[in-house]
Amino acid sequence: MSDDWNAITLAEQEGTLTGQLFVRPDPIRMYWAPDIHCPFHNADAVAYCLDAARGADIIGQIGDGLDAYGISSFDRNPKRQSCLQNEADVYQEIWLKPVRQMNPKARIIQLLGNHENRLNKYIWKRAPALAGMRDLTWERILRLP
């Protein structure tokens, strides 16, 4: 093993590490975007996140990309209308497409947060017969690979 690679040995000494972890000699640039909450997002904040993600090797969105307001179990303001398909479309347009176009070789990770989990909860509570539908997942709705 070359001197450029440093094994992480504490876990290994304690017997909690199987194999070895190494620190890479060449850095990997990672960017993680916080909650976006489409379509109630702040456009300036999203623009800032896209700019900060430019050139990253790995880009992640940590969940709550969509608000899923219409299927929330909380009291909803009737003046604040939101269609779930619209939320998915807006999220595609303001985050998923631009981040991919700006970073064609990056690994992009989409985590699902508690707001995305509202879809499962809604189906389980109000339409359990639909729970096994393959196309009623965020991966399909957002056309994620």
mmCIF file of N, CA and C in Angstrom:
data_model
loop_
_atom_site.group_PDB
_atom_site.id
_atom_site.type_symbol
_atom_site.label_atom_id
_atom_site.label_comp_id
_atom_site.label_asym_id
_atom_site.label_seq_id
_atom_site.Cartn_x
_atom_site.Cartn_y
_atom_site.Cartn_z
ATOM 1 N N MET A 1 0.855 -1.175 0.000
ATOM 2 C CA MET A 1 0.000 0.000 0.000
ATOM 3 C C MET A 1 0.899 1.236 0.000
ATOM 4 N N SER A 2 0.595 2.200 -0.878
ATOM 5 C CA SER A 2 1.444 3.384 -0.983
ATOM 6 C C SER A 2 1.192 4.330 0.181
ATOM 7 N N ASP A 3 2.125 5.252 0.398
ATOM 8 C CA ASP A 3 1.997 6.231 1.469
ATOM 9 C C ASP A 3 0.868 7.210 1.206
ATOM 10 N N ASP A 4 0.409 7.314 -0.060
ATOM 11 C CA ASP A 4 -0.683 8.233 -0.389
ATOM 12 C C ASP A 4 -2.018 7.783 0.191
ATOM 13 N N TRP A 5 -2.125 6.529 0.496
ATOM 14 C CA TRP A 5 -3.380 5.979 1.009
ATOM 15 C C TRP A 5 -3.241 5.744 2.507
ATOM 16 N N ASN A 6 -4.164 6.270 3.272
ATOM 17 C CA ASN A 6 -4.141 6.092 4.728
ATOM 18 C C ASN A 6 -5.309 5.227 5.144
ATOM 19 N N ALA A 7 -5.008 4.058 5.671
ATOM 20 C CA ALA A 7 -6.089 3.179 6.129
ATOM 21 C C ALA A 7 -6.686 3.732 7.411
ATOM 22 N N ILE A 8 -7.986 3.614 7.573
ATOM 23 C CA ILE A 8 -8.641 4.011 8.817
ATOM 24 C C ILE A 8 -8.568 2.797 9.730
ATOM 25 N N THR A 9 -7.757 2.892 10.778
ATOM 26 C CA THR A 9 -7.404 1.700 11.535
ATOM 27 C C THR A 9 -8.131 1.533 12.857
ATOM 28 N N LEU A 10 -8.716 2.588 13.421
ATOM 29 C CA LEU A 10 -9.346 2.459 14.726
ATOM 30 C C LEU A 10 -10.443 1.401 14.708
ATOM 31 N N ALA A 11 -11.349 1.497 13.749
ATOM 32 C CA ALA A 11 -12.425 0.510 13.654
ATOM 33 C C ALA A 11 -11.856 -0.870 13.357
ATOM 34 N N GLU A 12 -10.816 -0.898 12.587
ATOM 35 C CA GLU A 12 -10.173 -2.165 12.268
ATOM 36 C C GLU A 12 -9.593 -2.799 13.532
ATOM 37 N N GLN A 13 -8.928 -1.979 14.364
ATOM 38 C CA GLN A 13 -8.355 -2.476 15.613
ATOM 39 C C GLN A 13 -9.439 -2.956 16.562
ATOM 40 N N GLU A 14 -10.574 -2.280 16.548
ATOM 41 C CA GLU A 14 -11.684 -2.668 17.427
ATOM 42 C C GLU A 14 -12.453 -3.856 16.880
ATOM 43 N N GLY A 15 -12.151 -4.257 15.663
ATOM 44 C CA GLY A 15 -12.840 -5.400 15.068
ATOM 45 C C GLY A 15 -14.201 -5.069 14.499
ATOM 46 N N THR A 16 -14.509 -3.772 14.338
ATOM 47 C CA THR A 16 -15.820 -3.393 13.811
ATOM 48 C C THR A 16 -15.779 -3.096 12.319
ATOM 49 N N LEU A 17 -14.609 -3.164 11.733
ATOM 50 C CA LEU A 17 -14.459 -2.869 10.311
ATOM 51 C C LEU A 17 -14.082 -4.136 9.577
ATOM 52 N N THR A 18 -14.868 -4.473 8.574
ATOM 53 C CA THR A 18 -14.491 -5.596 7.723
ATOM 54 C C THR A 18 -13.960 -4.997 6.439
ATOM 55 N N GLY A 19 -12.785 -5.403 6.051
ATOM 56 C CA GLY A 19 -12.133 -4.778 4.914
ATOM 57 C C GLY A 19 -11.423 -3.532 5.392
ATOM 58 N N GLN A 20 -11.138 -2.624 4.484
ATOM 59 C CA GLN A 20 -10.449 -1.399 4.845
ATOM 60 C C GLN A 20 -11.104 -0.213 4.157
ATOM 61 N N LEU A 21 -11.090 0.917 4.821
ATOM 62 C CA LEU A 21 -11.528 2.168 4.232
ATOM 63 C C LEU A 21 -10.285 2.994 3.962
ATOM 64 N N PHE A 22 -10.276 3.710 2.866
ATOM 65 C CA PHE A 22 -9.115 4.502 2.509
ATOM 66 C C PHE A 22 -9.520 5.939 2.216
ATOM 67 N N VAL A 23 -8.625 6.841 2.505
ATOM 68 C CA VAL A 23 -8.794 8.236 2.118
ATOM 69 C C VAL A 23 -8.220 8.369 0.721
ATOM 70 N N ARG A 24 -8.993 8.920 -0.200
ATOM 71 C CA ARG A 24 -8.530 9.063 -1.584
ATOM 72 C C ARG A 24 -7.471 10.156 -1.675
ATOM 73 N N PRO A 25 -6.445 9.923 -2.482
ATOM 74 C CA PRO A 25 -5.443 10.976 -2.668
ATOM 75 C C PRO A 25 -5.970 12.129 -3.524
ATOM 76 N N ASP A 26 -6.936 11.858 -4.391
ATOM 77 C CA ASP A 26 -7.519 12.918 -5.211
ATOM 78 C C ASP A 26 -8.905 13.240 -4.647
ATOM 79 N N PRO A 27 -9.192 14.498 -4.418
ATOM 80 C CA PRO A 27 -10.464 14.852 -3.780
ATOM 81 C C PRO A 27 -11.657 14.638 -4.709
ATOM 82 N N ILE A 28 -12.770 14.338 -4.099
ATOM 83 C CA ILE A 28 -14.048 14.255 -4.798
ATOM 84 C C ILE A 28 -14.879 15.425 -4.282
ATOM 85 N N ARG A 29 -15.439 16.176 -5.194
ATOM 86 C CA ARG A 29 -16.262 17.318 -4.801
ATOM 87 C C ARG A 29 -17.711 16.868 -4.692
ATOM 88 N N MET A 30 -18.292 17.054 -3.507
ATOM 89 C CA MET A 30 -19.678 16.652 -3.259
ATOM 90 C C MET A 30 -20.487 17.890 -2.881
ATOM 91 N N TYR A 31 -21.738 17.891 -3.287
ATOM 92 C CA TYR A 31 -22.645 18.961 -2.888
ATOM 93 C C TYR A 31 -23.978 18.335 -2.504
ATOM 94 N N TRP A 32 -24.515 18.741 -1.372
ATOM 95 C CA TRP A 32 -25.809 18.244 -0.909
ATOM 96 C C TRP A 32 -26.759 19.437 -0.773
ATOM 97 N N ALA A 33 -27.857 19.375 -1.498
ATOM 98 C CA ALA A 33 -28.853 20.448 -1.466
ATOM 99 C C ALA A 33 -29.879 20.168 -0.372
ATOM 100 N N PRO A 34 -30.276 21.194 0.352
ATOM 101 C CA PRO A 34 -31.273 21.023 1.410
ATOM 102 C C PRO A 34 -32.685 20.950 0.838
ATOM 103 N N ASP A 35 -33.645 20.923 1.737
ATOM 104 C CA ASP A 35 -35.069 20.881 1.381
ATOM 105 C C ASP A 35 -35.396 22.000 0.391
ATOM 106 N N ILE A 36 -36.088 21.638 -0.688
ATOM 107 C CA ILE A 36 -36.472 22.640 -1.682
ATOM 108 C C ILE A 36 -37.963 22.978 -1.569
ATOM 109 N N HIS A 37 -38.781 21.983 -1.306
ATOM 110 C CA HIS A 37 -40.225 22.156 -1.078
ATOM 111 C C HIS A 37 -40.957 22.771 -2.269
ATOM 112 N N CYS A 38 -40.743 22.232 -3.457
ATOM 113 C CA CYS A 38 -41.494 22.684 -4.631
ATOM 114 C C CYS A 38 -42.970 22.453 -4.427
ATOM 115 N N PRO A 39 -43.842 23.296 -4.834
ATOM 116 C CA PRO A 39 -43.638 24.494 -5.630
ATOM 117 C C PRO A 39 -43.560 25.757 -4.776
ATOM 118 N N PHE A 40 -43.325 25.587 -3.483
ATOM 119 C CA PHE A 40 -43.275 26.742 -2.582
ATOM 120 C C PHE A 40 -41.830 27.136 -2.285
ATOM 121 N N HIS A 41 -40.942 26.802 -3.191
ATOM 122 C CA HIS A 41 -39.513 27.033 -3.035
ATOM 123 C C HIS A 41 -39.158 28.514 -3.183
ATOM 124 N N ASN A 42 -37.972 28.833 -2.735
ATOM 125 C CA ASN A 42 -37.409 30.169 -2.924
ATOM 126 C C ASN A 42 -36.516 30.092 -4.161
ATOM 127 N N ALA A 43 -36.895 30.762 -5.225
ATOM 128 C CA ALA A 43 -36.158 30.672 -6.501
ATOM 129 C C ALA A 43 -34.707 31.112 -6.350
ATOM 130 N N ASP A 44 -34.440 32.127 -5.541
ATOM 131 C CA ASP A 44 -33.062 32.579 -5.337
ATOM 132 C C ASP A 44 -32.231 31.510 -4.632
ATOM 133 N N ALA A 45 -32.832 30.843 -3.654
ATOM 134 C CA ALA A 45 -32.119 29.787 -2.934
ATOM 135 C C ALA A 45 -31.817 28.606 -3.857
ATOM 136 N N VAL A 46 -32.771 28.247 -4.705
ATOM 137 C CA VAL A 46 -32.542 27.152 -5.651
ATOM 138 C C VAL A 46 -31.429 27.532 -6.633
ATOM 139 N N ALA A 47 -31.447 28.763 -7.123
ATOM 140 C CA ALA A 47 -30.389 29.228 -8.034
ATOM 141 C C ALA A 47 -29.027 29.168 -7.352
ATOM 142 N N TYR A 48 -28.977 29.537 -6.094
ATOM 143 C CA TYR A 48 -27.729 29.472 -5.335
ATOM 144 C C TYR A 48 -27.246 28.021 -5.233
ATOM 145 N N CYS A 49 -28.161 27.112 -4.920
ATOM 146 C CA CYS A 49 -27.804 25.689 -4.805
ATOM 147 C C CYS A 49 -27.297 25.138 -6.130
ATOM 148 N N LEU A 50 -27.953 25.487 -7.223
ATOM 149 C CA LEU A 50 -27.501 25.022 -8.540
ATOM 150 C C LEU A 50 -26.102 25.551 -8.841
ATOM 151 N N ASP A 51 -25.863 26.808 -8.525
ATOM 152 C CA ASP A 51 -24.550 27.385 -8.759
ATOM 153 C C ASP A 51 -23.491 26.707 -7.889
ATOM 154 N N ALA A 52 -23.825 26.447 -6.642
ATOM 155 C CA ALA A 52 -22.882 25.797 -5.728
ATOM 156 C C ALA A 52 -22.584 24.364 -6.153
ATOM 157 N N ALA A 53 -23.542 23.705 -6.803
ATOM 158 C CA ALA A 53 -23.370 22.311 -7.231
ATOM 159 C C ALA A 53 -22.572 22.192 -8.527
ATOM 160 N N ARG A 54 -22.370 23.297 -9.213
ATOM 161 C CA ARG A 54 -21.684 23.273 -10.508
ATOM 162 C C ARG A 54 -20.297 22.640 -10.373
ATOM 163 N N GLY A 55 -20.053 21.619 -11.184
ATOM 164 C CA GLY A 55 -18.745 20.975 -11.213
ATOM 165 C C GLY A 55 -18.548 19.885 -10.174
ATOM 166 N N ALA A 56 -19.553 19.601 -9.365
ATOM 167 C CA ALA A 56 -19.406 18.555 -8.342
ATOM 168 C C ALA A 56 -19.395 17.172 -8.987
ATOM 169 N N ASP A 57 -18.705 16.250 -8.344
ATOM 170 C CA ASP A 57 -18.668 14.861 -8.802
ATOM 171 C C ASP A 57 -19.892 14.085 -8.330
ATOM 172 N N ILE A 58 -20.353 14.421 -7.137
ATOM 173 C CA ILE A 58 -21.536 13.790 -6.549
ATOM 174 C C ILE A 58 -22.436 14.903 -6.044
ATOM 175 N N ILE A 59 -23.701 14.843 -6.441
ATOM 176 C CA ILE A 59 -24.679 15.857 -6.027
ATOM 177 C C ILE A 59 -25.869 15.129 -5.421
ATOM 178 N N GLY A 60 -26.235 15.529 -4.236
ATOM 179 C CA GLY A 60 -27.380 14.910 -3.589
ATOM 180 C C GLY A 60 -28.407 15.946 -3.197
ATOM 181 N N GLN A 61 -29.648 15.528 -3.196
ATOM 182 C CA GLN A 61 -30.728 16.353 -2.670
ATOM 183 C C GLN A 61 -31.265 15.553 -1.487
ATOM 184 N N ILE A 62 -31.245 16.142 -0.298
ATOM 185 C CA ILE A 62 -31.433 15.382 0.930
ATOM 186 C C ILE A 62 -32.887 15.072 1.281
ATOM 187 N N GLY A 63 -33.808 15.312 0.388
ATOM 188 C CA GLY A 63 -35.211 15.008 0.650
ATOM 189 C C GLY A 63 -36.038 16.274 0.742
ATOM 190 N N ASP A 64 -37.333 16.098 0.687
ATOM 191 C CA ASP A 64 -38.292 17.203 0.684
ATOM 192 C C ASP A 64 -38.063 18.117 -0.515
ATOM 193 N N GLY A 65 -37.743 17.518 -1.645
ATOM 194 C CA GLY A 65 -37.654 18.269 -2.881
ATOM 195 C C GLY A 65 -39.020 18.811 -3.262
ATOM 196 N N LEU A 66 -40.037 18.032 -2.954
ATOM 197 C CA LEU A 66 -41.418 18.444 -3.179
ATOM 198 C C LEU A 66 -42.065 18.675 -1.831
ATOM 199 N N ASP A 67 -43.088 19.485 -1.816
ATOM 200 C CA ASP A 67 -43.805 19.724 -0.571
ATOM 201 C C ASP A 67 -44.888 18.680 -0.337
ATOM 202 N N ALA A 68 -45.505 18.184 -1.415
ATOM 203 C CA ALA A 68 -46.619 17.227 -1.330
ATOM 204 C C ALA A 68 -47.744 17.789 -0.459
ATOM 205 N N TYR A 69 -47.995 19.054 -0.663
ATOM 206 C CA TYR A 69 -48.952 19.796 0.150
ATOM 207 C C TYR A 69 -50.366 19.213 0.053
ATOM 208 N N GLY A 70 -50.777 18.873 -1.145
ATOM 209 C CA GLY A 70 -52.145 18.399 -1.355
ATOM 210 C C GLY A 70 -52.469 17.088 -0.676
ATOM 211 N N ILE A 71 -51.447 16.300 -0.333
ATOM 212 C CA ILE A 71 -51.698 15.021 0.331
ATOM 213 C C ILE A 71 -51.178 15.022 1.769
ATOM 214 N N SER A 72 -50.935 16.210 2.288
ATOM 215 C CA SER A 72 -50.503 16.348 3.673
ATOM 216 C C SER A 72 -51.657 15.995 4.604
ATOM 217 N N SER A 73 -51.334 15.436 5.749
ATOM 218 C CA SER A 73 -52.381 15.139 6.730
ATOM 219 C C SER A 73 -52.670 16.349 7.609
ATOM 220 N N PHE A 74 -51.893 17.415 7.440
ATOM 221 C CA PHE A 74 -52.100 18.627 8.220
ATOM 222 C C PHE A 74 -53.219 19.467 7.598
ATOM 223 N N ASP A 75 -53.784 20.365 8.392
ATOM 224 C CA ASP A 75 -54.795 21.278 7.865
ATOM 225 C C ASP A 75 -54.181 22.096 6.735
ATOM 226 N N ARG A 76 -54.914 22.201 5.646
ATOM 227 C CA ARG A 76 -54.408 22.904 4.468
ATOM 228 C C ARG A 76 -55.198 24.178 4.232
ATOM 229 N N ASN A 77 -54.491 25.208 3.851
ATOM 230 C CA ASN A 77 -55.102 26.486 3.512
ATOM 231 C C ASN A 77 -55.732 26.344 2.126
ATOM 232 N N PRO A 78 -57.044 26.507 1.984
ATOM 233 C CA PRO A 78 -57.681 26.336 0.672
ATOM 234 C C PRO A 78 -57.205 27.350 -0.367
ATOM 235 N N LYS A 79 -56.618 28.461 0.067
ATOM 236 C CA LYS A 79 -56.098 29.449 -0.870
ATOM 237 C C LYS A 79 -54.746 29.034 -1.444
ATOM 238 N N ARG A 80 -54.142 28.039 -0.846
ATOM 239 C CA ARG A 80 -52.811 27.585 -1.276
ATOM 240 C C ARG A 80 -52.974 26.239 -1.992
ATOM 241 N N GLN A 81 -53.483 26.305 -3.194
ATOM 242 C CA GLN A 81 -53.745 25.094 -3.963
ATOM 243 C C GLN A 81 -52.454 24.517 -4.526
ATOM 244 N N SER A 82 -52.382 23.196 -4.547
ATOM 245 C CA SER A 82 -51.223 22.532 -5.122
ATOM 246 C C SER A 82 -51.640 21.174 -5.649
ATOM 247 N N CYS A 83 -51.290 20.911 -6.888
ATOM 248 C CA CYS A 83 -51.541 19.628 -7.529
ATOM 249 C C CYS A 83 -50.245 18.827 -7.460
ATOM 250 N N LEU A 84 -50.316 17.590 -7.053
ATOM 251 C CA LEU A 84 -49.117 16.769 -6.889
ATOM 252 C C LEU A 84 -48.338 16.632 -8.196
ATOM 253 N N GLN A 85 -49.037 16.481 -9.316
ATOM 254 C CA GLN A 85 -48.338 16.383 -10.602
ATOM 255 C C GLN A 85 -47.612 17.690 -10.915
ATOM 256 N N ASN A 86 -48.252 18.807 -10.593
ATOM 257 C CA ASN A 86 -47.612 20.103 -10.796
ATOM 258 C C ASN A 86 -46.336 20.209 -9.961
ATOM 259 N N GLU A 87 -46.389 19.749 -8.716
ATOM 260 C CA GLU A 87 -45.205 19.788 -7.864
ATOM 261 C C GLU A 87 -44.069 18.981 -8.493
ATOM 262 N N ALA A 88 -44.394 17.791 -8.992
ATOM 263 C CA ALA A 88 -43.373 16.945 -9.629
ATOM 264 C C ALA A 88 -42.812 17.621 -10.873
ATOM 265 N N ASP A 89 -43.680 18.234 -11.671
ATOM 266 C CA ASP A 89 -43.228 18.919 -12.890
ATOM 267 C C ASP A 89 -42.327 20.107 -12.558
ATOM 268 N N VAL A 90 -42.719 20.887 -11.557
ATOM 269 C CA VAL A 90 -41.912 22.044 -11.165
ATOM 270 C C VAL A 90 -40.557 21.572 -10.646
ATOM 271 N N TYR A 91 -40.546 20.527 -9.840
ATOM 272 C CA TYR A 91 -39.289 20.005 -9.309
ATOM 273 C C TYR A 91 -38.365 19.537 -10.435
ATOM 274 N N GLN A 92 -38.942 18.876 -11.440
ATOM 275 C CA GLN A 92 -38.159 18.469 -12.613
ATOM 276 C C GLN A 92 -37.528 19.690 -13.275
ATOM 277 N N GLU A 93 -38.321 20.735 -13.469
ATOM 278 C CA GLU A 93 -37.866 21.908 -14.212
ATOM 279 C C GLU A 93 -36.870 22.778 -13.452
ATOM 280 N N ILE A 94 -37.069 22.916 -12.133
ATOM 281 C CA ILE A 94 -36.196 23.844 -11.400
ATOM 282 C C ILE A 94 -34.995 23.168 -10.759
ATOM 283 N N TRP A 95 -35.018 21.825 -10.609
ATOM 284 C CA TRP A 95 -33.884 21.162 -9.970
ATOM 285 C C TRP A 95 -33.318 20.002 -10.791
ATOM 286 N N LEU A 96 -34.105 18.979 -11.047
ATOM 287 C CA LEU A 96 -33.555 17.761 -11.641
ATOM 288 C C LEU A 96 -32.944 17.990 -13.024
ATOM 289 N N LYS A 97 -33.654 18.652 -13.910
ATOM 290 C CA LYS A 97 -33.113 18.898 -15.252
ATOM 291 C C LYS A 97 -31.905 19.836 -15.227
ATOM 292 N N PRO A 98 -32.002 20.990 -14.550
ATOM 293 C CA PRO A 98 -30.837 21.888 -14.556
ATOM 294 C C PRO A 98 -29.593 21.282 -13.917
ATOM 295 N N VAL A 99 -29.755 20.559 -12.816
ATOM 296 C CA VAL A 99 -28.578 20.003 -12.152
ATOM 297 C C VAL A 99 -27.905 18.957 -13.045
ATOM 298 N N ARG A 100 -28.692 18.202 -13.810
ATOM 299 C CA ARG A 100 -28.119 17.219 -14.731
ATOM 300 C C ARG A 100 -27.452 17.916 -15.915
ATOM 301 N N GLN A 101 -28.096 18.934 -16.464
ATOM 302 C CA GLN A 101 -27.515 19.658 -17.601
ATOM 303 C C GLN A 101 -26.205 20.329 -17.227
ATOM 304 N N MET A 102 -26.125 20.864 -16.029
ATOM 305 C CA MET A 102 -24.913 21.545 -15.582
ATOM 306 C C MET A 102 -23.800 20.577 -15.212
ATOM 307 N N ASN A 103 -24.165 19.335 -14.890
ATOM 308 C CA ASN A 103 -23.211 18.348 -14.397
ATOM 309 C C ASN A 103 -23.456 17.010 -15.074
ATOM 310 N N PRO A 104 -23.190 16.911 -16.380
ATOM 311 C CA PRO A 104 -23.559 15.707 -17.119
ATOM 312 C C PRO A 104 -22.868 14.422 -16.652
ATOM 313 N N LYS A 105 -21.725 14.527 -16.005
ATOM 314 C CA LYS A 105 -21.002 13.327 -15.577
ATOM 315 C C LYS A 105 -21.138 13.033 -14.086
ATOM 316 N N ALA A 106 -21.816 13.891 -13.369
ATOM 317 C CA ALA A 106 -21.923 13.729 -11.915
ATOM 318 C C ALA A 106 -22.850 12.579 -11.555
ATOM 319 N N ARG A 107 -22.585 11.988 -10.417
ATOM 320 C CA ARG A 107 -23.525 11.035 -9.833
ATOM 321 C C ARG A 107 -24.526 11.870 -9.046
ATOM 322 N N ILE A 108 -25.792 11.731 -9.373
ATOM 323 C CA ILE A 108 -26.826 12.517 -8.706
ATOM 324 C C ILE A 108 -27.670 11.580 -7.858
ATOM 325 N N ILE A 109 -27.805 11.953 -6.593
ATOM 326 C CA ILE A 109 -28.524 11.129 -5.625
ATOM 327 C C ILE A 109 -29.750 11.900 -5.161
ATOM 328 N N GLN A 110 -30.895 11.257 -5.220
ATOM 329 C CA GLN A 110 -32.135 11.858 -4.751
ATOM 330 C C GLN A 110 -32.607 11.063 -3.547
ATOM 331 N N LEU A 111 -32.541 11.659 -2.381
ATOM 332 C CA LEU A 111 -33.078 11.014 -1.194
ATOM 333 C C LEU A 111 -34.531 11.434 -1.028
ATOM 334 N N LEU A 112 -35.300 10.588 -0.418
ATOM 335 C CA LEU A 112 -36.698 10.906 -0.176
ATOM 336 C C LEU A 112 -36.859 11.307 1.282
ATOM 337 N N GLY A 113 -37.559 12.397 1.508
ATOM 338 C CA GLY A 113 -37.762 12.893 2.859
ATOM 339 C C GLY A 113 -39.173 12.621 3.359
ATOM 340 N N ASN A 114 -39.486 13.195 4.501
ATOM 341 C CA ASN A 114 -40.803 12.962 5.078
ATOM 342 C C ASN A 114 -41.923 13.541 4.211
ATOM 343 N N HIS A 115 -41.647 14.584 3.441
ATOM 344 C CA HIS A 115 -42.693 15.136 2.571
ATOM 345 C C HIS A 115 -42.980 14.181 1.415
ATOM 346 N N GLU A 116 -41.957 13.551 0.846
ATOM 347 C CA GLU A 116 -42.198 12.553 -0.195
ATOM 348 C C GLU A 116 -42.900 11.326 0.383
ATOM 349 N N ASN A 117 -42.620 11.022 1.644
ATOM 350 C CA ASN A 117 -43.255 9.871 2.278
ATOM 351 C C ASN A 117 -44.766 10.073 2.457
ATOM 352 N N ARG A 118 -45.216 11.309 2.301
ATOM 353 C CA ARG A 118 -46.648 11.569 2.385
ATOM 354 C C ARG A 118 -47.421 10.762 1.336
ATOM 355 N N LEU A 119 -46.787 10.488 0.197
ATOM 356 C CA LEU A 119 -47.462 9.706 -0.843
ATOM 357 C C LEU A 119 -47.800 8.312 -0.324
ATOM 358 N N ASN A 120 -46.837 7.634 0.281
ATOM 359 C CA ASN A 120 -47.102 6.303 0.838
ATOM 360 C C ASN A 120 -48.171 6.361 1.912
ATOM 361 N N LYS A 121 -48.045 7.314 2.819
ATOM 362 C CA LYS A 121 -49.024 7.423 3.900
ATOM 363 C C LYS A 121 -50.425 7.676 3.361
ATOM 364 N N TYR A 122 -50.525 8.513 2.337
ATOM 365 C CA TYR A 122 -51.824 8.822 1.731
ATOM 366 C C TYR A 122 -52.432 7.559 1.111
ATOM 367 N N ILE A 123 -51.608 6.837 0.364
ATOM 368 C CA ILE A 123 -52.092 5.604 -0.275
ATOM 369 C C ILE A 123 -52.481 4.578 0.784
ATOM 370 N N TRP A 124 -51.636 4.373 1.772
ATOM 371 C CA TRP A 124 -51.924 3.372 2.805
ATOM 372 C C TRP A 124 -53.212 3.678 3.547
ATOM 373 N N LYS A 125 -53.449 4.967 3.811
ATOM 374 C CA LYS A 125 -54.619 5.357 4.598
ATOM 375 C C LYS A 125 -55.887 5.436 3.758
ATOM 376 N N ARG A 126 -55.777 5.981 2.527
ATOM 377 C CA ARG A 126 -56.985 6.282 1.756
ATOM 378 C C ARG A 126 -57.220 5.371 0.555
ATOM 379 N N ALA A 127 -56.183 4.697 0.097
ATOM 380 C CA ALA A 127 -56.334 3.821 -1.080
ATOM 381 C C ALA A 127 -55.373 2.647 -0.992
ATOM 382 N N PRO A 128 -55.492 1.803 0.036
ATOM 383 C CA PRO A 128 -54.529 0.723 0.235
ATOM 384 C C PRO A 128 -54.448 -0.258 -0.932
ATOM 385 N N ALA A 129 -55.502 -0.363 -1.721
ATOM 386 C CA ALA A 129 -55.462 -1.265 -2.872
ATOM 387 C C ALA A 129 -54.434 -0.811 -3.915
ATOM 388 N N LEU A 130 -54.030 0.456 -3.864
ATOM 389 C CA LEU A 130 -53.048 0.990 -4.816
ATOM 390 C C LEU A 130 -51.611 0.849 -4.313
ATOM 391 N N ALA A 131 -51.424 0.333 -3.111
ATOM 392 C CA ALA A 131 -50.094 0.304 -2.484
ATOM 393 C C ALA A 131 -49.058 -0.459 -3.305
ATOM 394 N N GLY A 132 -49.453 -1.425 -4.072
ATOM 395 C CA GLY A 132 -48.483 -2.207 -4.838
ATOM 396 C C GLY A 132 -48.249 -1.719 -6.259
ATOM 397 N N MET A 133 -48.840 -0.598 -6.634
ATOM 398 C CA MET A 133 -48.705 -0.099 -8.010
ATOM 399 C C MET A 133 -47.269 0.365 -8.265
ATOM 400 N N ARG A 134 -46.624 -0.221 -9.278
ATOM 401 C CA ARG A 134 -45.223 0.105 -9.605
ATOM 402 C C ARG A 134 -45.024 1.562 -9.987
ATOM 403 N N ASP A 135 -46.004 2.154 -10.636
ATOM 404 C CA ASP A 135 -45.821 3.517 -11.129
ATOM 405 C C ASP A 135 -46.215 4.593 -10.120
ATOM 406 N N LEU A 136 -46.662 4.195 -8.940
ATOM 407 C CA LEU A 136 -46.987 5.170 -7.907
ATOM 408 C C LEU A 136 -45.827 5.295 -6.923
ATOM 409 N N THR A 137 -44.647 5.475 -7.474
ATOM 410 C CA THR A 137 -43.456 5.710 -6.661
ATOM 411 C C THR A 137 -42.818 6.997 -7.155
ATOM 412 N N TRP A 138 -42.055 7.647 -6.292
ATOM 413 C CA TRP A 138 -41.388 8.886 -6.704
ATOM 414 C C TRP A 138 -40.370 8.631 -7.797
ATOM 415 N N GLU A 139 -39.766 7.457 -7.781
ATOM 416 C CA GLU A 139 -38.801 7.149 -8.829
ATOM 417 C C GLU A 139 -39.470 7.198 -10.201
ATOM 418 N N ARG A 140 -40.679 6.665 -10.301
ATOM 419 C CA ARG A 140 -41.411 6.696 -11.577
ATOM 420 C C ARG A 140 -42.006 8.071 -11.852
ATOM 421 N N ILE A 141 -42.609 8.674 -10.842
ATOM 422 C CA ILE A 141 -43.253 9.973 -11.026
ATOM 423 C C ILE A 141 -42.229 11.024 -11.483
ATOM 424 N N LEU A 142 -41.035 10.988 -10.883
ATOM 425 C CA LEU A 142 -39.997 11.958 -11.232
ATOM 426 C C LEU A 142 -39.094 11.485 -12.373
ATOM 427 N N ARG A 143 -39.402 10.308 -12.909
ATOM 428 C CA ARG A 143 -38.624 9.735 -14.017
ATOM 429 C C ARG A 143 -37.141 9.604 -13.657
ATOM 430 N N LEU A 144 -36.870 9.109 -12.446
ATOM 431 C CA LEU A 144 -35.502 8.922 -12.012
ATOM 432 C C LEU A 144 -34.959 7.608 -12.570
ATOM 433 N N PRO A 145 -33.682 7.577 -12.905
ATOM 434 C CA PRO A 145 -33.115 6.298 -13.408
ATOM 435 C C PRO A 145 -33.021 5.266 -12.289
#
